[in-house]
Structure formats: structure tokens, C-alpha cells
Amino acid sequence: MLLEVRDLHVEFRTRDGVAKAVNGVDYGVDEGETLAVLGESGSGKSVTAQAVMGILDMPPGRITGGEILFQGRDLLKLKEDERRKVRGAEMAMIFQDALSSLNPVLSVGDQLGEMFTVHRGMSRKDARAKAVELMDRVRIPAAADRVRDYPHQFSGGMRQRIMIAMALALEPALIIADEPTTALDVTVQAQVMDLLAELQRELDMGLILITHDLGVVADVADRIAVMYAGRIVESAPVHDIYKAPAHPYTKGLLESIPRLDQKGQELYAIKGLPPNLMHIPPGCAFNPRCPMAQDICRTEVPPLFEVEREGADRSGADREGADHEGGTRTSACFFWRECLDG
């Protein structure tokens, strides 16, 4: 396993109380595999990624428990200077807002070249040549001329390509892409996703794709993990999720996607709002919005059940590591069978 997150907990201490942003997240990704992490805003997707990268704002953010194993090493036990060597060289992150992530007063060539001067000890001249090579690799036209341009001189799609180039600079084993197509039009979205998939195959990288758009991941992901209120509520191979979701929340997300065969019909929306992370409801956090909720859902937190095609299940306590095995799927719902039956 390239990356394995085990029982991760993250909280934010504020004047108004403690927001439990991540509540026991477990997921993993292997070399060459794409894991898509889905969920509404505030579900904990980006906070989990920031904890993995070691860029969580501390304070107010605080990791209160769990392990983050990268190539067998627990990153949470590394010293900051050791962690800094991992970032960029072994794992990298693509942020959703390229304009605010890039330095506005430095040329893109200087920003790309810095990766090589800091991590590889290259001269400025050699680093500039590598920057041009990277810009060519992500298909930025006239790279040799544009390497001196500043971020504001590029379009949104081209800035996102620069972010991808920066993440790929040192050919890391893992890339985390946090909403990489947000604010881009549909055509540019497709181009960016195709580019990411092509580069991933070329370098055999692990890829974690964070998004709220199920349409974006349908053709690129191998597995999907659905998050709600800081917890994984369903994990499955991508085709299983789209064919038959095993959690009411996943089902609601899928039904919210506009479809060509529903022209003129009212678009489905999940009722209510995501919970306040300072006051997560007792029992299943989704129960106030769930059309299938019953008494047990309001009092007991459902474990992750292993959902098997034969209809058998085991609770999370009996399936150590099972949700990282090929074909295995899990659901944190007492009524996953009824959800599958649909």
C-alpha cells in the first residue's frame, strides 16, 4: 500500500467550541491507483488531505489521533524537517484555486524552477530549462517564451496546468488533487482530467482526487470513498457505486446529478443541510436528512459494514484492512441491504 490513513481524527478549537472535522477516517491508495474522495463542502475531504500533506494550520487545527502511513512510514511521527523533504519530492498536492496558490510577484518559471534548486540543488539556468520542459509536458503552448510570464497572464485552465506541472516536477509517488477542475468550464475540465490521467499512467503514480462532482470521477477513478461529517460512509469500486449505492447519502448524491432523460423534471436535492461539526447529531450523522432513518439510526453510530455481493456482511471490527482489497465495498448504514434493493 502506497498510502494508508488509519482512524484519523482532526479537530479545530475555536471560541465557539470544538469542531470535529475528521472523525476516524480510513482509506488507502496504491501505486497507479486513483481514489476519488466525494462529499459536500464541509465533509472533511480537504482537511484530511491537508493532514496527509502536513500543511494543516496548527492552531486551530489539531490531529488528535490516528496514523498516516506513506510507504510504510508513519508521517505523524516524522520531525518537521523530515516531513518537509517528503512534500514535493515524494508526495505533492494540486490546489483548487491556482491563482491564489501561485505567487503573483514571481514568474511561473521561477516558481517551477524553485522545486529543482531547493530539492535537487540545480543552478538557476538548469532549473529554468527544467521549468520549460515541464510546461511543455503539460502542453502549455510556446513554453520557452511563456516561462517568464506571471500567473495573472495565464487563463484559469493554463494556471491549473502550471499547478499540475509543479506537482509533477520531482515525479512524486503520490499526488493529491483537491478540486482541480473547480471554476473551469466543462471543456477545460475534461482536458485537465485527461492530462492528469495520462501523466498518472506514464509515471505510475497514486492519485487521490477530491471533488464533490460525481460526473468528473466516473471515467478516471478506480475506487470511491464518500465522506459525510468527517467520516467515510461508503467505499467501493467505482462501477459498484454508480450501479447500486449502498448508503442513502451516496444515493442522494447520485440522484442529484442532472440527466438527459429527465428533461423538464424537477432536479432532486438532498433535504436539509450538512451538520454543524460542533454539534454532530447522535447516532448516524446523516439521520436528520435520511429518508430511510429509523430509531436505531438516531441512537447508535453505524459501524462500517462489509457489503458483499453474496449478501453477507461483517462489522468493521471483523474486517481489518478489508476495505483496501480489490472489489471490497463498505457502508456505514444499518440498512445497506434495503438501500441496495433500492
Tab-separated table of C-alpha atoms in Angstrom:
chain	number	residue	atom	x	y	z
A	1	MET	CA	0.000	0.000	0.000
A	2	LEU	CA	1.426	3.368	-1.036
A	3	LEU	CA	-0.626	5.453	1.408
A	4	GLU	CA	-2.813	4.216	4.244
A	5	VAL	CA	-4.786	6.529	6.524
A	6	ARG	CA	-5.917	4.782	9.709
A	7	ASP	CA	-8.514	6.106	12.173
A	8	LEU	CA	-7.544	9.739	11.575
A	9	HIS	CA	-9.108	12.395	13.830
A	10	VAL	CA	-8.757	16.162	13.327
A	11	GLU	CA	-10.448	18.914	15.309
A	12	PHE	CA	-10.454	22.710	15.278
A	13	ARG	CA	-10.631	24.582	18.578
A	14	THR	CA	-12.445	27.900	18.238
A	15	ARG	CA	-14.012	30.441	20.571
A	16	ASP	CA	-17.405	28.879	19.905
A	17	GLY	CA	-16.333	25.319	20.635
A	18	VAL	CA	-14.547	22.315	19.128
A	19	ALA	CA	-15.345	21.406	15.524
A	20	LYS	CA	-14.664	17.726	14.885
A	21	ALA	CA	-13.732	17.935	11.204
A	22	VAL	CA	-12.391	14.394	10.722
A	23	ASN	CA	-13.788	11.513	12.772
A	24	GLY	CA	-11.958	8.238	12.267
A	25	VAL	CA	-11.195	8.281	8.540
A	26	ASP	CA	-9.733	5.127	6.999
A	27	TYR	CA	-8.670	4.922	3.363
A	28	GLY	CA	-5.754	3.872	1.223
A	29	VAL	CA	-4.349	4.178	-2.269
A	30	ASP	CA	-1.789	2.060	-4.107
A	31	GLU	CA	0.703	2.776	-6.873
A	32	GLY	CA	-1.067	3.576	-10.131
A	33	GLU	CA	-4.480	3.667	-8.418
A	34	THR	CA	-6.950	6.557	-8.381
A	35	LEU	CA	-9.070	7.069	-5.286
A	36	ALA	CA	-11.842	9.647	-5.553
A	37	VAL	CA	-12.983	11.212	-2.276
A	38	LEU	CA	-16.502	12.643	-2.590
A	39	GLY	CA	-18.828	14.644	-0.387
A	40	GLU	CA	-20.453	18.009	0.134
A	41	SER	CA	-18.481	21.042	1.265
A	42	GLY	CA	-17.562	20.662	4.926
A	43	SER	CA	-17.454	16.860	4.875
A	44	GLY	CA	-13.743	16.764	5.761
A	45	LYS	CA	-12.254	15.905	2.357
A	46	SER	CA	-9.724	18.743	2.169
A	47	VAL	CA	-8.870	18.689	5.886
A	48	THR	CA	-7.945	15.007	5.578
A	49	ALA	CA	-5.721	15.814	2.581
A	50	GLN	CA	-4.046	18.695	4.445
A	51	ALA	CA	-3.345	16.387	7.368
A	52	VAL	CA	-1.767	13.858	4.975
A	53	MET	CA	0.395	16.565	3.407
A	54	GLY	CA	1.339	18.055	6.782
A	55	ILE	CA	0.044	21.532	5.919
A	56	LEU	CA	-2.832	21.684	8.403
A	57	ASP	CA	-2.998	25.066	10.131
A	58	MET	CA	-1.890	24.467	13.734
A	59	PRO	CA	-3.517	26.032	15.652
A	60	PRO	CA	-6.507	25.999	15.416
A	61	GLY	CA	-6.342	22.629	13.627
A	62	ARG	CA	-5.066	19.655	15.588
A	63	ILE	CA	-4.596	15.971	14.758
A	64	THR	CA	-5.893	14.136	17.822
A	65	GLY	CA	-5.447	10.534	16.737
A	66	GLY	CA	-4.663	8.039	14.003
A	67	GLU	CA	-1.844	7.087	11.661
A	68	ILE	CA	-0.809	8.239	8.187
A	69	LEU	CA	1.405	5.551	6.679
A	70	PHE	CA	3.267	6.517	3.496
A	71	GLN	CA	5.421	3.756	2.025
A	72	GLY	CA	5.409	2.156	5.462
A	73	ARG	CA	6.436	5.280	7.420
A	74	ASP	CA	4.083	6.996	9.845
A	75	LEU	CA	4.265	10.627	8.717
A	76	LEU	CA	2.853	11.850	12.027
A	77	LYS	CA	5.985	10.607	13.785
A	78	LEU	CA	8.434	12.413	11.492
A	79	LYS	CA	10.149	15.639	12.529
A	80	GLU	CA	9.150	18.746	10.581
A	81	ASP	CA	12.395	18.894	8.569
A	82	GLU	CA	11.924	15.217	7.580
A	83	ARG	CA	8.280	15.880	6.684
A	84	ARG	CA	9.331	18.832	4.521
A	85	LYS	CA	11.588	16.543	2.470
A	86	VAL	CA	8.617	14.277	1.743
A	87	ARG	CA	6.444	17.149	0.485
A	88	GLY	CA	7.087	17.865	-3.170
A	89	ALA	CA	9.683	15.144	-3.630
A	90	GLU	CA	7.569	12.104	-2.664
A	91	MET	CA	4.021	13.471	-2.473
A	92	ALA	CA	2.555	16.634	-3.906
A	93	MET	CA	-0.757	18.491	-3.915
A	94	ILE	CA	-2.707	20.341	-6.590
A	95	PHE	CA	-4.930	23.021	-5.068
A	96	GLN	CA	-8.341	24.084	-6.345
A	97	ASP	CA	-7.589	27.788	-6.781
A	98	ALA	CA	-4.409	28.058	-8.823
A	99	LEU	CA	-4.394	31.881	-8.862
A	100	SER	CA	-4.284	32.169	-5.069
A	101	SER	CA	-1.863	29.223	-4.757
A	102	LEU	CA	0.746	30.703	-7.103
A	103	ASN	CA	2.925	33.640	-6.040
A	104	PRO	CA	1.718	36.691	-8.020
A	105	VAL	CA	5.093	38.505	-7.942
A	106	LEU	CA	7.238	35.639	-9.272
A	107	SER	CA	7.240	34.333	-12.827
A	108	VAL	CA	5.939	30.800	-13.321
A	109	GLY	CA	9.435	29.787	-14.429
A	110	ASP	CA	10.918	30.918	-11.113
A	111	GLN	CA	8.216	29.073	-9.169
A	112	LEU	CA	8.664	25.855	-11.129
A	113	GLY	CA	12.443	26.157	-11.031
A	114	GLU	CA	12.468	26.556	-7.254
A	115	MET	CA	11.490	22.877	-6.939
A	116	PHE	CA	14.781	21.911	-8.594
A	117	THR	CA	17.032	24.453	-6.870
A	118	VAL	CA	15.730	23.533	-3.396
A	119	HIS	CA	15.297	19.763	-3.731
A	120	ARG	CA	17.889	18.927	-6.412
A	121	GLY	CA	20.497	21.668	-5.915
A	122	MET	CA	20.384	22.744	-9.579
A	123	SER	CA	21.666	26.080	-10.863
A	124	ARG	CA	19.102	28.728	-11.865
A	125	LYS	CA	19.890	28.164	-15.540
A	126	ASP	CA	19.342	24.402	-15.359
A	127	ALA	CA	16.223	24.894	-13.232
A	128	ARG	CA	14.782	27.295	-15.836
A	129	ALA	CA	15.409	24.683	-18.557
A	130	LYS	CA	13.564	22.065	-16.462
A	131	ALA	CA	10.682	24.533	-15.985
A	132	VAL	CA	10.333	24.897	-19.765
A	133	GLU	CA	10.425	21.111	-20.111
A	134	LEU	CA	7.647	20.752	-17.529
A	135	MET	CA	5.486	23.382	-19.203
A	136	ASP	CA	5.880	21.513	-22.488
A	137	ARG	CA	4.931	18.305	-20.734
A	138	VAL	CA	1.591	19.725	-19.568
A	139	ARG	CA	1.023	21.187	-23.049
A	140	ILE	CA	1.364	24.898	-22.425
A	141	PRO	CA	1.945	26.486	-25.882
A	142	ALA	CA	5.169	28.433	-26.510
A	143	ALA	CA	6.593	27.326	-23.157
A	144	ALA	CA	10.055	28.772	-23.821
A	145	ASP	CA	8.528	32.239	-24.233
A	146	ARG	CA	5.860	32.000	-21.541
A	147	VAL	CA	8.199	30.743	-18.818
A	148	ARG	CA	8.882	34.408	-17.955
A	149	ASP	CA	5.186	35.297	-17.625
A	150	TYR	CA	3.379	35.825	-14.329
A	151	PRO	CA	0.332	33.826	-13.102
A	152	HIS	CA	-2.194	36.563	-13.925
A	153	GLN	CA	-1.127	36.409	-17.581
A	154	PHE	CA	-2.476	32.860	-17.929
A	155	SER	CA	-6.060	31.653	-18.258
A	156	GLY	CA	-7.652	29.563	-15.497
A	157	GLY	CA	-7.049	26.305	-17.377
A	158	MET	CA	-3.416	27.181	-18.094
A	159	ARG	CA	-2.808	28.134	-14.443
A	160	GLN	CA	-4.164	24.751	-13.417
A	161	ARG	CA	-1.733	23.116	-15.850
A	162	ILE	CA	1.088	25.055	-14.165
A	163	MET	CA	-0.064	23.687	-10.798
A	164	ILE	CA	-0.010	20.178	-12.258
A	165	ALA	CA	3.489	20.801	-13.634
A	166	MET	CA	4.641	21.989	-10.201
A	167	ALA	CA	3.204	18.869	-8.560
A	168	LEU	CA	4.872	16.615	-11.150
A	169	ALA	CA	8.247	18.388	-11.058
A	170	LEU	CA	10.041	15.814	-8.908
A	171	GLU	CA	7.928	12.858	-10.090
A	172	PRO	CA	6.372	12.043	-6.700
A	173	ALA	CA	4.829	8.668	-5.917
A	174	LEU	CA	1.536	10.270	-4.813
A	175	ILE	CA	-0.441	13.304	-5.941
A	176	ILE	CA	-3.451	14.735	-4.113
A	177	ALA	CA	-5.674	16.821	-6.405
A	178	ASP	CA	-8.085	18.967	-4.376
A	179	GLU	CA	-10.979	20.062	-6.623
A	180	PRO	CA	-8.594	20.554	-9.593
A	181	THR	CA	-11.392	21.478	-12.019
A	182	THR	CA	-13.358	23.932	-9.854
A	183	ALA	CA	-14.326	27.158	-11.687
A	184	LEU	CA	-13.240	25.745	-15.067
A	185	ASP	CA	-15.679	25.297	-17.929
A	186	VAL	CA	-16.701	21.787	-18.965
A	187	THR	CA	-14.331	21.537	-21.940
A	188	VAL	CA	-11.307	22.661	-19.902
A	189	GLN	CA	-12.340	20.326	-17.061
A	190	ALA	CA	-12.177	17.384	-19.452
A	191	GLN	CA	-8.768	18.470	-20.750
A	192	VAL	CA	-7.323	18.813	-17.232
A	193	MET	CA	-8.695	15.420	-16.137
A	194	ASP	CA	-7.416	13.714	-19.299
A	195	LEU	CA	-3.987	15.261	-18.715
A	196	LEU	CA	-3.899	14.086	-15.093
A	197	ALA	CA	-4.920	10.545	-16.089
A	198	GLU	CA	-2.313	10.400	-18.863
A	199	LEU	CA	0.512	11.615	-16.616
A	200	GLN	CA	-0.545	9.227	-13.861
A	201	ARG	CA	-0.328	6.260	-16.240
A	202	GLU	CA	3.031	7.465	-17.542
A	203	LEU	CA	4.570	7.785	-14.057
A	204	ASP	CA	2.530	5.038	-12.304
A	205	MET	CA	1.606	7.456	-9.517
A	206	GLY	CA	-1.073	7.052	-6.884
A	207	LEU	CA	-3.737	9.751	-7.220
A	208	ILE	CA	-6.264	10.991	-4.663
A	209	LEU	CA	-8.906	13.084	-6.385
A	210	ILE	CA	-11.015	15.230	-4.053
A	211	THR	CA	-14.274	16.503	-5.517
A	212	HIS	CA	-17.998	16.956	-4.978
A	213	ASP	CA	-18.749	16.233	-8.645
A	214	LEU	CA	-19.548	12.573	-9.303
A	215	GLY	CA	-19.569	13.237	-13.036
A	216	VAL	CA	-15.882	14.195	-13.003
A	217	VAL	CA	-14.680	10.905	-11.496
A	218	ALA	CA	-16.808	8.375	-13.379
A	219	ASP	CA	-14.169	7.668	-16.033
A	220	VAL	CA	-10.943	8.190	-14.070
A	221	ALA	CA	-11.362	6.667	-10.585
A	222	ASP	CA	-10.708	3.062	-9.565
A	223	ARG	CA	-12.330	3.408	-6.141
A	224	ILE	CA	-14.590	5.950	-4.482
A	225	ALA	CA	-14.749	6.943	-0.809
A	226	VAL	CA	-17.791	9.011	0.165
A	227	MET	CA	-17.414	11.303	3.192
A	228	TYR	CA	-20.061	12.861	5.410
A	229	ALA	CA	-19.495	14.818	8.637
A	230	GLY	CA	-15.824	13.858	8.753
A	231	ARG	CA	-16.334	10.141	8.241
A	232	ILE	CA	-16.198	7.653	5.360
A	233	VAL	CA	-19.779	6.430	4.930
A	234	GLU	CA	-19.249	4.295	1.822
A	235	SER	CA	-16.237	2.911	-0.012
A	236	ALA	CA	-16.431	0.821	-3.166
A	237	PRO	CA	-15.049	0.197	-6.657
A	238	VAL	CA	-16.275	2.980	-8.918
A	239	HIS	CA	-18.663	0.873	-11.017
A	240	ASP	CA	-20.354	-0.580	-7.918
A	241	ILE	CA	-21.091	2.904	-6.589
A	242	TYR	CA	-22.737	4.057	-9.801
A	243	LYS	CA	-24.600	0.802	-10.371
A	244	ALA	CA	-26.056	0.391	-6.884
A	245	PRO	CA	-25.101	2.695	-3.975
A	246	ALA	CA	-25.174	1.062	-0.539
A	247	HIS	CA	-25.704	4.226	1.526
A	248	PRO	CA	-28.626	6.709	1.360
A	249	TYR	CA	-26.234	9.662	1.221
A	250	THR	CA	-24.394	8.262	-1.800
A	251	LYS	CA	-27.741	7.530	-3.409
A	252	GLY	CA	-28.824	11.134	-2.822
A	253	LEU	CA	-25.639	12.487	-4.379
A	254	LEU	CA	-26.131	10.340	-7.479
A	255	GLU	CA	-29.780	11.320	-7.830
A	256	SER	CA	-28.770	14.997	-7.673
A	257	ILE	CA	-26.826	14.734	-10.945
A	258	PRO	CA	-28.751	16.255	-13.906
A	259	ARG	CA	-29.665	13.634	-16.518
A	260	LEU	CA	-30.640	13.955	-20.154
A	261	ASP	CA	-33.601	11.576	-19.724
A	262	GLN	CA	-35.134	13.818	-17.033
A	263	LYS	CA	-35.760	16.876	-19.171
A	264	GLY	CA	-38.464	19.083	-17.690
A	265	GLN	CA	-38.462	17.286	-14.317
A	266	GLU	CA	-37.527	18.884	-11.006
A	267	LEU	CA	-33.925	18.158	-10.032
A	268	TYR	CA	-33.618	16.045	-6.877
A	269	ALA	CA	-31.898	17.630	-3.867
A	270	ILE	CA	-30.972	16.116	-0.517
A	271	LYS	CA	-33.160	17.763	2.116
A	272	GLY	CA	-31.638	19.868	4.869
A	273	LEU	CA	-28.040	20.948	5.380
A	274	PRO	CA	-24.837	19.206	6.462
A	275	PRO	CA	-24.492	19.139	10.262
A	276	ASN	CA	-22.685	21.697	12.381
A	277	LEU	CA	-19.399	19.947	13.175
A	278	MET	CA	-19.522	21.368	16.709
A	279	HIS	CA	-22.866	19.643	17.265
A	280	ILE	CA	-22.894	16.439	15.220
A	281	PRO	CA	-26.232	14.620	15.728
A	282	PRO	CA	-26.205	11.479	17.887
A	283	GLY	CA	-26.305	8.156	16.087
A	284	CYS	CA	-25.760	8.333	12.336
A	285	ALA	CA	-24.798	11.913	11.446
A	286	PHE	CA	-26.933	11.689	8.287
A	287	ASN	CA	-30.128	10.639	10.099
A	288	PRO	CA	-31.827	14.108	10.147
A	289	ARG	CA	-31.693	14.191	6.329
A	290	CYS	CA	-32.113	10.488	5.581
A	291	PRO	CA	-35.414	9.209	4.107
A	292	MET	CA	-34.632	5.720	5.458
A	293	ALA	CA	-33.803	6.734	9.063
A	294	GLN	CA	-35.286	4.671	11.888
A	295	ASP	CA	-34.948	4.712	15.687
A	296	ILE	CA	-31.619	2.870	15.729
A	297	CYS	CA	-30.135	5.497	13.377
A	298	ARG	CA	-30.839	8.237	15.939
A	299	THR	CA	-29.161	6.486	18.846
A	300	GLU	CA	-26.326	4.272	17.538
A	301	VAL	CA	-23.380	5.116	15.298
A	302	PRO	CA	-23.322	2.532	12.493
A	303	PRO	CA	-20.004	0.715	12.015
A	304	LEU	CA	-18.578	0.175	8.551
A	305	PHE	CA	-20.289	-2.964	7.284
A	306	GLU	CA	-18.616	-5.002	4.583
A	307	VAL	CA	-21.071	-5.233	1.713
A	308	GLU	CA	-20.654	-8.474	-0.206
A	309	ARG	CA	-22.282	-9.478	-3.457
A	310	GLU	CA	-23.488	-12.687	-1.815
A	311	GLY	CA	-25.354	-10.592	0.752
A	312	ALA	CA	-23.161	-11.426	3.754
A	313	ASP	CA	-21.664	-8.689	5.935
A	314	ARG	CA	-19.193	-8.262	8.732
A	315	SER	CA	-18.877	-5.252	11.009
A	316	GLY	CA	-15.807	-3.049	10.812
A	317	ALA	CA	-14.254	-4.773	13.827
A	318	ASP	CA	-14.037	-8.061	11.877
A	319	ARG	CA	-12.655	-6.769	8.595
A	320	GLU	CA	-9.176	-5.444	9.345
A	321	GLY	CA	-7.818	-3.947	6.145
A	322	ALA	CA	-10.692	-5.334	4.064
A	323	ASP	CA	-11.749	-2.040	2.541
A	324	HIS	CA	-8.383	-1.776	0.773
A	325	GLU	CA	-8.707	-5.125	-1.016
A	326	GLY	CA	-9.766	-5.217	-4.625
A	327	GLY	CA	-13.523	-5.482	-5.077
A	328	THR	CA	-14.426	-4.984	-1.400
A	329	ARG	CA	-17.017	-2.355	-0.523
A	330	THR	CA	-18.197	-0.973	2.800
A	331	SER	CA	-21.153	1.056	4.030
A	332	ALA	CA	-21.817	2.825	7.339
A	333	CYS	CA	-25.559	2.178	7.215
A	334	PHE	CA	-27.682	-0.270	9.221
A	335	PHE	CA	-29.974	-0.612	6.203
A	336	TRP	CA	-27.471	-1.001	3.401
A	337	ARG	CA	-29.318	-4.034	2.044
A	338	GLU	CA	-32.529	-2.031	1.674
A	339	CYS	CA	-30.545	0.751	0.001
A	340	LEU	CA	-29.066	-1.699	-2.495
A	341	ASP	CA	-32.532	-3.105	-3.236
A	342	GLY	CA	-33.477	0.417	-3.990
